[in-house]
PDB file of C-alpha atoms in Angstrom:
ATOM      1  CA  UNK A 160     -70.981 -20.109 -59.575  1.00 69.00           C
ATOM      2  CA  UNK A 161     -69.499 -18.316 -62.433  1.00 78.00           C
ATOM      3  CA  UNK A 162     -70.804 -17.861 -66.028  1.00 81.00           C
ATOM      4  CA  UNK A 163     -69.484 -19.997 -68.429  1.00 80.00           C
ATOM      5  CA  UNK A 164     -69.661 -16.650 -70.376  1.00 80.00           C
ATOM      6  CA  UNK A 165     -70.584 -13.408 -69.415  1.00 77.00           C
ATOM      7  CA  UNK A 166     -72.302 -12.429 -65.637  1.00 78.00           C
ATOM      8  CA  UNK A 167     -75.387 -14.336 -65.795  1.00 82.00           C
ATOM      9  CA  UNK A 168     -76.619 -17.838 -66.235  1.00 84.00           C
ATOM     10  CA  UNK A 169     -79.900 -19.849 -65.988  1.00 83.00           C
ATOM     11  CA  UNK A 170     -80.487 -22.266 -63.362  1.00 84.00           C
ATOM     12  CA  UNK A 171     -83.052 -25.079 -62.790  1.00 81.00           C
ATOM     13  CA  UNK A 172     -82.880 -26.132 -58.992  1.00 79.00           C
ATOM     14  CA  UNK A 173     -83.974 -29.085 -56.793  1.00 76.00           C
ATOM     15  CA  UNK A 174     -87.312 -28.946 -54.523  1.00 78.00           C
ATOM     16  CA  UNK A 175     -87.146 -30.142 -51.518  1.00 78.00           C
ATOM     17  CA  UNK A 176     -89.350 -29.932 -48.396  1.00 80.00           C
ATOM     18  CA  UNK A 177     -88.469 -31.425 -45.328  1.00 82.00           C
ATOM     19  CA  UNK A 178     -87.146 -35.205 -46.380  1.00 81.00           C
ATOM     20  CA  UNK A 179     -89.497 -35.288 -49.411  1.00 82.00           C
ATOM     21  CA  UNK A 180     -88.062 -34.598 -52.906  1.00 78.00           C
ATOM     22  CA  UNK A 181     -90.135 -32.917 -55.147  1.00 75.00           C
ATOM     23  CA  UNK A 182     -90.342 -33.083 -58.913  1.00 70.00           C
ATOM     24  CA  UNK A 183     -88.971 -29.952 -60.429  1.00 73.00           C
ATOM     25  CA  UNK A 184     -91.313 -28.605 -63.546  1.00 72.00           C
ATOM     26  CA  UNK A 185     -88.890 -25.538 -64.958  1.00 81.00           C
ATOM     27  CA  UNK A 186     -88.768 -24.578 -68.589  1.00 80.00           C
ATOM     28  CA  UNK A 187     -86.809 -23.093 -71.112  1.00 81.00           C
ATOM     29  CA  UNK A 188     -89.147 -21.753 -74.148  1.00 79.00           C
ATOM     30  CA  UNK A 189     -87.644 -19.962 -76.523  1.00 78.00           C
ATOM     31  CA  UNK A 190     -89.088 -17.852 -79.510  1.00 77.00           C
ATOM     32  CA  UNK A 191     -90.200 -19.307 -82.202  1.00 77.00           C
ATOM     33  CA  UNK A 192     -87.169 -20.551 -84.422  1.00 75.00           C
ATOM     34  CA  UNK A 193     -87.236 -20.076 -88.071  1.00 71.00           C
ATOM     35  CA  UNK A 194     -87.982 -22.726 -90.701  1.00 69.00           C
ATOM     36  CA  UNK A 195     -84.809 -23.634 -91.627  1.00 71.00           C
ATOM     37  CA  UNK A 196     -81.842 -25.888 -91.004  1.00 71.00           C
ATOM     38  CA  UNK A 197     -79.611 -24.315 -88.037  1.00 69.00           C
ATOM     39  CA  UNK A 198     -77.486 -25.997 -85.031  1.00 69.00           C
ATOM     40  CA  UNK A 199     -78.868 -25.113 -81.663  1.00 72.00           C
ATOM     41  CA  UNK A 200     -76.244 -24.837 -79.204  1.00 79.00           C
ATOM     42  CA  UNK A 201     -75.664 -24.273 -75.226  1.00 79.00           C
ATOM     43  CA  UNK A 202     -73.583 -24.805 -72.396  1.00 80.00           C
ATOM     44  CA  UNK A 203     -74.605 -26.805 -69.642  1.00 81.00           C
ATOM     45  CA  UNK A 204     -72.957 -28.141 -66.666  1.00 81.00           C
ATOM     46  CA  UNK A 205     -74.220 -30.106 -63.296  1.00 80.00           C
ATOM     47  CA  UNK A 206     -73.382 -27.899 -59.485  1.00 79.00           C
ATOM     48  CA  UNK A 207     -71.382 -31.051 -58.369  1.00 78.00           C
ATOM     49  CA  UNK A 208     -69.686 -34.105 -60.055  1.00 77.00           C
ATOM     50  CA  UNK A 209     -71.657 -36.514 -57.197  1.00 79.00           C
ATOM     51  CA  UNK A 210     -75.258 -35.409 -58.650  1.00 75.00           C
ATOM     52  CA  UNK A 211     -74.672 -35.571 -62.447  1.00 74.00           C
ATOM     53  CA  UNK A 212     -78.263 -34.035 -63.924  1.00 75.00           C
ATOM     54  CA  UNK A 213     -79.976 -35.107 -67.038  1.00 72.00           C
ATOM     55  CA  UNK A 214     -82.113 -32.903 -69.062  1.00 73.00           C
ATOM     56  CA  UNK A 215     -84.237 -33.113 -72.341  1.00 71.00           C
ATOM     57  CA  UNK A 216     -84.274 -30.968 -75.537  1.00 74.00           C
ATOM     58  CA  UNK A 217     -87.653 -31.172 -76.886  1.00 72.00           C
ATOM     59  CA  UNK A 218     -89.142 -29.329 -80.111  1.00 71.00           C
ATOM     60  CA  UNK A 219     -93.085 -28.604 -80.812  1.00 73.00           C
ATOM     61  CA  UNK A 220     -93.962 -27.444 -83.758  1.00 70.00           C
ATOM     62  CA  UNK A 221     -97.323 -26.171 -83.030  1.00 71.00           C
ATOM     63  CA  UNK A 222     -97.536 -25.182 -79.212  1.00 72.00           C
ATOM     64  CA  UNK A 223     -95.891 -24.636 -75.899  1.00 68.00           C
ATOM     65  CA  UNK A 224     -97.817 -27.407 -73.972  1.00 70.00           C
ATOM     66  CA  UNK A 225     -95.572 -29.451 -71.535  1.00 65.00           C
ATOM     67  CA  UNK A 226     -96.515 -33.411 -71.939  1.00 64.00           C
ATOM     68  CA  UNK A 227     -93.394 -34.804 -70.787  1.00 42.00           C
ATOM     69  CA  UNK A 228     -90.576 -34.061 -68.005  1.00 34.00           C
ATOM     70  CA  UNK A 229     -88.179 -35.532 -66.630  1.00 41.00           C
ATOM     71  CA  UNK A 230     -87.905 -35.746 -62.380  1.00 41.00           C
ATOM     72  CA  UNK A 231     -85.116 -35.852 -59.548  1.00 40.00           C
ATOM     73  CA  UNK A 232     -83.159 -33.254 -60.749  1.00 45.00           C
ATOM     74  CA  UNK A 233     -80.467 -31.669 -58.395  1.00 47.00           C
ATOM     75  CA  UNK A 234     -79.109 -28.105 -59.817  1.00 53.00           C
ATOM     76  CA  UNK A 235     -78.837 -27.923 -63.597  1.00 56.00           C
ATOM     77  CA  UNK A 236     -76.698 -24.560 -65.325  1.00 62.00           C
ATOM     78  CA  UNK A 237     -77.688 -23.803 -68.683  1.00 65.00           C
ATOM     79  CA  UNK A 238     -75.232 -20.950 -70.391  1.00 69.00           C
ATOM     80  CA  UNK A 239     -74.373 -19.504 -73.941  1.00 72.00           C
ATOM     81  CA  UNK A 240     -77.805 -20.379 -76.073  1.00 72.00           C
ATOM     82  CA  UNK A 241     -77.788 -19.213 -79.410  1.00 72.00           C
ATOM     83  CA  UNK A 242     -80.722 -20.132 -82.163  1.00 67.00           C
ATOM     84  CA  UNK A 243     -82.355 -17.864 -85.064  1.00 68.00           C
ATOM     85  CA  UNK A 244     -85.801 -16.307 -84.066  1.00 69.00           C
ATOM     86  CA  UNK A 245     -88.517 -16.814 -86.569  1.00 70.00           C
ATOM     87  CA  UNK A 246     -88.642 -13.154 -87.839  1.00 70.00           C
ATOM     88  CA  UNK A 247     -84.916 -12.721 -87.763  1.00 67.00           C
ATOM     89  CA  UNK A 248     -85.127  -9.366 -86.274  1.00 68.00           C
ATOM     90  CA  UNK A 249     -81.549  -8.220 -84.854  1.00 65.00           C
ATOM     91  CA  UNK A 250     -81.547  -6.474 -81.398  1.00 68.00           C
ATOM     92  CA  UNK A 251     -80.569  -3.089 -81.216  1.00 79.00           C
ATOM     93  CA  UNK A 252     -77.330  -2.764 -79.803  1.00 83.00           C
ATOM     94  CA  UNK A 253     -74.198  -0.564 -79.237  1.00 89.00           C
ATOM     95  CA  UNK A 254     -70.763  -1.292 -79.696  1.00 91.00           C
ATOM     96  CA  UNK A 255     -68.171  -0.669 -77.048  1.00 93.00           C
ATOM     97  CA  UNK A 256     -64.899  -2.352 -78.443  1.00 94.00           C
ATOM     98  CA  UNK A 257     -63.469  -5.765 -78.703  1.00 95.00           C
ATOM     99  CA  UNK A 258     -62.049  -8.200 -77.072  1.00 94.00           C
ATOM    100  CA  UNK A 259     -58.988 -10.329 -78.085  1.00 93.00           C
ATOM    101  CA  UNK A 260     -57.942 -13.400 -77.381  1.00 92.00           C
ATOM    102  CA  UNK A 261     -54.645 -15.350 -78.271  1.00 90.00           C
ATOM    103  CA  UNK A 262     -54.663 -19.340 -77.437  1.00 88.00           C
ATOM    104  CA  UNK A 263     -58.225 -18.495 -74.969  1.00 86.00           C
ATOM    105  CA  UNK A 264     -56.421 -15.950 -73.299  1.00 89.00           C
ATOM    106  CA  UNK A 265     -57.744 -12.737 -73.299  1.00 91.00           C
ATOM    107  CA  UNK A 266     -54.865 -10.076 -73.879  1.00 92.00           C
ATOM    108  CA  UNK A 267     -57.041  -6.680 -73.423  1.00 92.00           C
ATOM    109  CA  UNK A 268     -57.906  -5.158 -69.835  1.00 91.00           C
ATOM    110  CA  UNK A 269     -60.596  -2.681 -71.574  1.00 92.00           C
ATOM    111  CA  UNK A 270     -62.251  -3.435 -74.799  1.00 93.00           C
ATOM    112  CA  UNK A 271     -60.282  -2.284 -77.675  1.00 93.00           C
ATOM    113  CA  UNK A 272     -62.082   0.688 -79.491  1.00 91.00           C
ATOM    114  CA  UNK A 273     -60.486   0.709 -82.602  1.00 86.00           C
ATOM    115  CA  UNK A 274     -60.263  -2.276 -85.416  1.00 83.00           C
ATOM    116  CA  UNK A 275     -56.112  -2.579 -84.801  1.00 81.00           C
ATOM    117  CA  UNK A 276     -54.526  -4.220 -82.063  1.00 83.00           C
ATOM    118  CA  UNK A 277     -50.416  -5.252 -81.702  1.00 79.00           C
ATOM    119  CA  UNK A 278     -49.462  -8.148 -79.323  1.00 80.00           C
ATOM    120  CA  UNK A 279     -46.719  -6.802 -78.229  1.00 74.00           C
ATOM    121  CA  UNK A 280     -45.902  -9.951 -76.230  1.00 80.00           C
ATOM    122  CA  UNK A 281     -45.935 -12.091 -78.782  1.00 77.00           C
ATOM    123  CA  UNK A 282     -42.341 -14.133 -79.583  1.00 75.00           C
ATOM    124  CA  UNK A 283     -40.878 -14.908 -83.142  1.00 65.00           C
ATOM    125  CA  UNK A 284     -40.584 -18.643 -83.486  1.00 67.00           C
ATOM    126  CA  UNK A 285     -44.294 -19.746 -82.015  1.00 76.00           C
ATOM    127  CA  UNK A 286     -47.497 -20.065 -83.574  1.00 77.00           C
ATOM    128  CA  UNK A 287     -50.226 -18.486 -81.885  1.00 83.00           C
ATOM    129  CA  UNK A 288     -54.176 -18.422 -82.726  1.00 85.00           C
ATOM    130  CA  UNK A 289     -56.091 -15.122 -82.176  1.00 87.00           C
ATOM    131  CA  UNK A 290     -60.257 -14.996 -81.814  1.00 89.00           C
ATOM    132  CA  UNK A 291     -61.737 -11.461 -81.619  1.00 92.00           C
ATOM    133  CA  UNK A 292     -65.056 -10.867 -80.003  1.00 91.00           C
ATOM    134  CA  UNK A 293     -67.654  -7.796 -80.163  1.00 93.00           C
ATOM    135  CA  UNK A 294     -67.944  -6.290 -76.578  1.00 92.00           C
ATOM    136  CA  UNK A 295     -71.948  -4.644 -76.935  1.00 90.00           C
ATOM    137  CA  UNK A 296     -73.816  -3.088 -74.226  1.00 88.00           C
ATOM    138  CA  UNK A 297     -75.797  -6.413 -73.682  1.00 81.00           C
ATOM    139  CA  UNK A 298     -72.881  -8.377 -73.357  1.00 83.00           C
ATOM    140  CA  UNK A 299     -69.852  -9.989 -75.541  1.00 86.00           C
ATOM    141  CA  UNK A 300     -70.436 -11.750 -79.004  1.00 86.00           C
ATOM    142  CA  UNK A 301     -69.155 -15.053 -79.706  1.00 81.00           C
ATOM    143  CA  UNK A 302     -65.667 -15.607 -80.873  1.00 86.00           C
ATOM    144  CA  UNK A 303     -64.814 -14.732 -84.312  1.00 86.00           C
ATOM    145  CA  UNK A 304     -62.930 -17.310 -86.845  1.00 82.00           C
ATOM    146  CA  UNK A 305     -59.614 -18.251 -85.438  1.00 80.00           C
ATOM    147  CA  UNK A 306     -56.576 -16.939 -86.900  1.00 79.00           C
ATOM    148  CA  UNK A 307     -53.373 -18.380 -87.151  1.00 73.00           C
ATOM    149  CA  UNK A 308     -50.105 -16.711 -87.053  1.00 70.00           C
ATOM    150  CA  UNK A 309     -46.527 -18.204 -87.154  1.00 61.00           C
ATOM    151  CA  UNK A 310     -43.859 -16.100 -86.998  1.00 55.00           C
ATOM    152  CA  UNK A 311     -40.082 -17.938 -87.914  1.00 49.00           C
ATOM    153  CA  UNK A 312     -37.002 -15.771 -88.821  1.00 41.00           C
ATOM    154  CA  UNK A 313     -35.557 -18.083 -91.854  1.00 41.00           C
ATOM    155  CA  UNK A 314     -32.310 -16.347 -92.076  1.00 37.00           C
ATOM    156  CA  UNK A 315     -32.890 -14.432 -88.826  1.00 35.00           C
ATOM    157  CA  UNK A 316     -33.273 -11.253 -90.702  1.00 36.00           C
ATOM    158  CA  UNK A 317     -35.291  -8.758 -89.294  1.00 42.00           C
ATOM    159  CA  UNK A 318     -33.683  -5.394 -90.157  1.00 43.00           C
ATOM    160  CA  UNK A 319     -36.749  -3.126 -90.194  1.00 43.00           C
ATOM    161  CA  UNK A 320     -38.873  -4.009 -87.192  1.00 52.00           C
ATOM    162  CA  UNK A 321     -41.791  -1.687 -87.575  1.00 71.00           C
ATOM    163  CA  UNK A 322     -43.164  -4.122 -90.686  1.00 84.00           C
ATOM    164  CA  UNK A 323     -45.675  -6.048 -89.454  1.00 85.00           C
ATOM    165  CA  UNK A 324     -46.962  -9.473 -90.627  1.00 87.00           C
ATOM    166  CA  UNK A 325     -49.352 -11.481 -89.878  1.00 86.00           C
ATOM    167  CA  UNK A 326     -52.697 -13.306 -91.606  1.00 86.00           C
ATOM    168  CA  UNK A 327     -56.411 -13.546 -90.788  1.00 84.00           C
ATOM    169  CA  UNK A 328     -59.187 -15.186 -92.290  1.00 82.00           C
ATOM    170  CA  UNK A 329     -56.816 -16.820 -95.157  1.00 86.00           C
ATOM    171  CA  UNK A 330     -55.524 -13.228 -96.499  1.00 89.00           C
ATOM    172  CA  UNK A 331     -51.813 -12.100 -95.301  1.00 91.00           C
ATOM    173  CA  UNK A 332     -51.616  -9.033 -93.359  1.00 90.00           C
ATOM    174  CA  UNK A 333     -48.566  -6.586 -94.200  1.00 90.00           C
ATOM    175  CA  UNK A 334     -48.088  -3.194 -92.457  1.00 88.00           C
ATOM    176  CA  UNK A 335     -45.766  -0.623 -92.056  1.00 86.00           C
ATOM    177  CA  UNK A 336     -43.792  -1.525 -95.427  1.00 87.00           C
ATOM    178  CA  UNK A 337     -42.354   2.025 -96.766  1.00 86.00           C
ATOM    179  CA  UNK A 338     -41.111   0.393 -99.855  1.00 87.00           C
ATOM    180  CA  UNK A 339     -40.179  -2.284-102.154  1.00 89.00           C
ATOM    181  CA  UNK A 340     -42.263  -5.281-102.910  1.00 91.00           C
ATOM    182  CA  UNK A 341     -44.236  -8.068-100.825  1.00 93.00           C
ATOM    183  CA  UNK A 342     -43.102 -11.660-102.430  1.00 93.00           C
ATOM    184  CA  UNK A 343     -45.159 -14.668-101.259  1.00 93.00           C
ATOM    185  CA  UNK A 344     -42.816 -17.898-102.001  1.00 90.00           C
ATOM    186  CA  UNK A 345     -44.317 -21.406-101.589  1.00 87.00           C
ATOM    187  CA  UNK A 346     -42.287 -24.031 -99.479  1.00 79.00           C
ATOM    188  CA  UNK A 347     -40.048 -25.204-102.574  1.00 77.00           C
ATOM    189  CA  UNK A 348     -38.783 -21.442-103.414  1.00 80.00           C
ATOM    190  CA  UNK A 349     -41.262 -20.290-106.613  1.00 86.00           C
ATOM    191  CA  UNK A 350     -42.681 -16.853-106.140  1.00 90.00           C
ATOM    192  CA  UNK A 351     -46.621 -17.282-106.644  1.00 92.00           C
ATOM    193  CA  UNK A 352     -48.037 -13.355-105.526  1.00 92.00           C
ATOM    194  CA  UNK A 353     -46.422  -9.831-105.293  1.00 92.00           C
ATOM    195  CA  UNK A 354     -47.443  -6.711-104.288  1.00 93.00           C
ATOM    196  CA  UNK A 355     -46.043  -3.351-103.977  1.00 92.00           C
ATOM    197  CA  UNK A 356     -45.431  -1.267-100.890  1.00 89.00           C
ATOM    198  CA  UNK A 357     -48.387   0.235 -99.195  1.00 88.00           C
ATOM    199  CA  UNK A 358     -49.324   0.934 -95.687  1.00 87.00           C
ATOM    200  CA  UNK A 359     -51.086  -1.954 -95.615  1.00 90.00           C
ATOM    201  CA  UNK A 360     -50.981  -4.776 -98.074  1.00 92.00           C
ATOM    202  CA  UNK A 361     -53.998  -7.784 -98.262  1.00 92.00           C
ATOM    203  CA  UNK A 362     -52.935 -10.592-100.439  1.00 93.00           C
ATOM    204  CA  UNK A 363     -55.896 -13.629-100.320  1.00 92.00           C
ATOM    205  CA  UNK A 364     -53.976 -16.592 -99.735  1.00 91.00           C
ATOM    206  CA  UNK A 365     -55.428 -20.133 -99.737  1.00 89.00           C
ATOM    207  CA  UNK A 366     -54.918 -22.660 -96.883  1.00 85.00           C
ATOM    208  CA  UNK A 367     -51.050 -24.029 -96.824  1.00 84.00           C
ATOM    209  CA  UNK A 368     -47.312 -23.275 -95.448  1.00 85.00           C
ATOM    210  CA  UNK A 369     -45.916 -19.924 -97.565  1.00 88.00           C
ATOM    211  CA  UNK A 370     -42.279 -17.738 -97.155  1.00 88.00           C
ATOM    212  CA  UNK A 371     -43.056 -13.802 -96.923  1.00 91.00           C
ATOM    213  CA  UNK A 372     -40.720 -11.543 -97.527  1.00 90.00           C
ATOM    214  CA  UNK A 373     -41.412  -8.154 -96.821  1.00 89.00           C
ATOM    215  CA  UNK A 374     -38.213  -5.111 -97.473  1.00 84.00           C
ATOM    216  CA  UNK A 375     -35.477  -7.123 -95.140  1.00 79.00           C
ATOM    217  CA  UNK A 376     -37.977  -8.908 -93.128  1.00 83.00           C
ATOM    218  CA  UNK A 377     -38.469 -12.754 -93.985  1.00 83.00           C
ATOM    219  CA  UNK A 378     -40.826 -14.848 -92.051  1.00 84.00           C
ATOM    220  CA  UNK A 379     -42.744 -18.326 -92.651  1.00 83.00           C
ATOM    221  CA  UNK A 380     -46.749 -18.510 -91.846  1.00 85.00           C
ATOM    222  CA  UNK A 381     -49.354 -20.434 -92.093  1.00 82.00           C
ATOM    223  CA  UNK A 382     -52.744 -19.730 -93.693  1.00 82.00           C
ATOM    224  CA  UNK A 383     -55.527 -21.946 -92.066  1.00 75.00           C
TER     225      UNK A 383
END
């Protein structure tokens, strides 16, 4: 009975005493949600494929009074809730490192303590999608924004292999780069950004297919 996230889950189970079937009456209330528009989202899942459950979402908007229920339910799981609380106020918590995660797989035994991680695993040629999640003393966050990174040698140049590129939240990612100039080519050739050498180099991209070439190290990516 694993968490679809996480250690712990809620659970609304059957009653049953003897041969009679009782009507279950459990609730989830939560806070009072703020005024405005917002998605309210969970995970939910029946204990076995041969007793599918049903459940209801119901909203008051003045009190907590139950007028309507539905029965015969066998074992419901209810995971991952998230809604906006009507004062807003954030819950104090502490920060022990991220997680991060390339295609759903998480590639970190430990959370990660610093804001820098290398994949060392990953292979030129594939494109790959990283989320990165906050690892808190009260649990894990959700997943961040996906990235997207596709790494193709176009001449299979790759002279200096301690530059590093990559993008993330539609701005390329340059590292290591002792010298020279970053060039950011469309598909067709033009040169549409530059930027000199730096430790590390953020160039804002917008969403499309580019050519980066960074000292002797040419790669295609995509910005999503």
């Amino acid at each position: 009975w694993a968490a679809h996230s996480g250690t712990k889950f809620m659970a609304s189970e059957y009653v049953m005493r003897g041969d009679q079937t009782y009507q279950s009456d459990d609730w989830m209330i939560s806070p009072m949600l703020y005024g405005g528009p917002q998605a309210l989202t969970f995970y939910a899942k029946s204990f076995d494929p041969k007793y599918l459950e049903t459940f209801e979402v119901l909203a008051s908007s003045t009190t907590t009074n139950i007028d309507d229920f539905e029965s015969n339910k066998f074992f419901l799981f209810v995971d991952d809730v998230t809604y906006i609380p009507a004062d807003g106020t954030p819950a104090s918590l502490e920060i022990k490192g991220y997680n991060i995660y390339r295609n759903g797989i998480k590639l970190n035994d430990a959370p990660v303590a610093g804001t820098e991680f290398t994949d060392a695993t990953a292979a030129e040629g594939k494109n790959y999608e990283y989320m990165v999640t906050t690892v808190y003393d009260k649990g894990e966050s959700r997943p961040s924004n996906k990235a997207s990174l596709l790494i193709s040698g176009i001449d299979a140049t790759r002279a200096d292999g301690s530059i590093g590129i990559r993008t993330a939240d539609g701005t390329l990612i340059v590292t290591g780069l002792q010298s020279g100039k970053v060039n950011v080519a469309a598909t067709d050739g033009r040169i549409i950004r530059t930027a000199d050498s730096a430790p590390v180099v953020r160039i804002p991209l917008p969403a499309g297919i580019y050519i980066v070439t960074a000292g002797n190290r040419t790669v295609k990516i995509a910005v999503k």
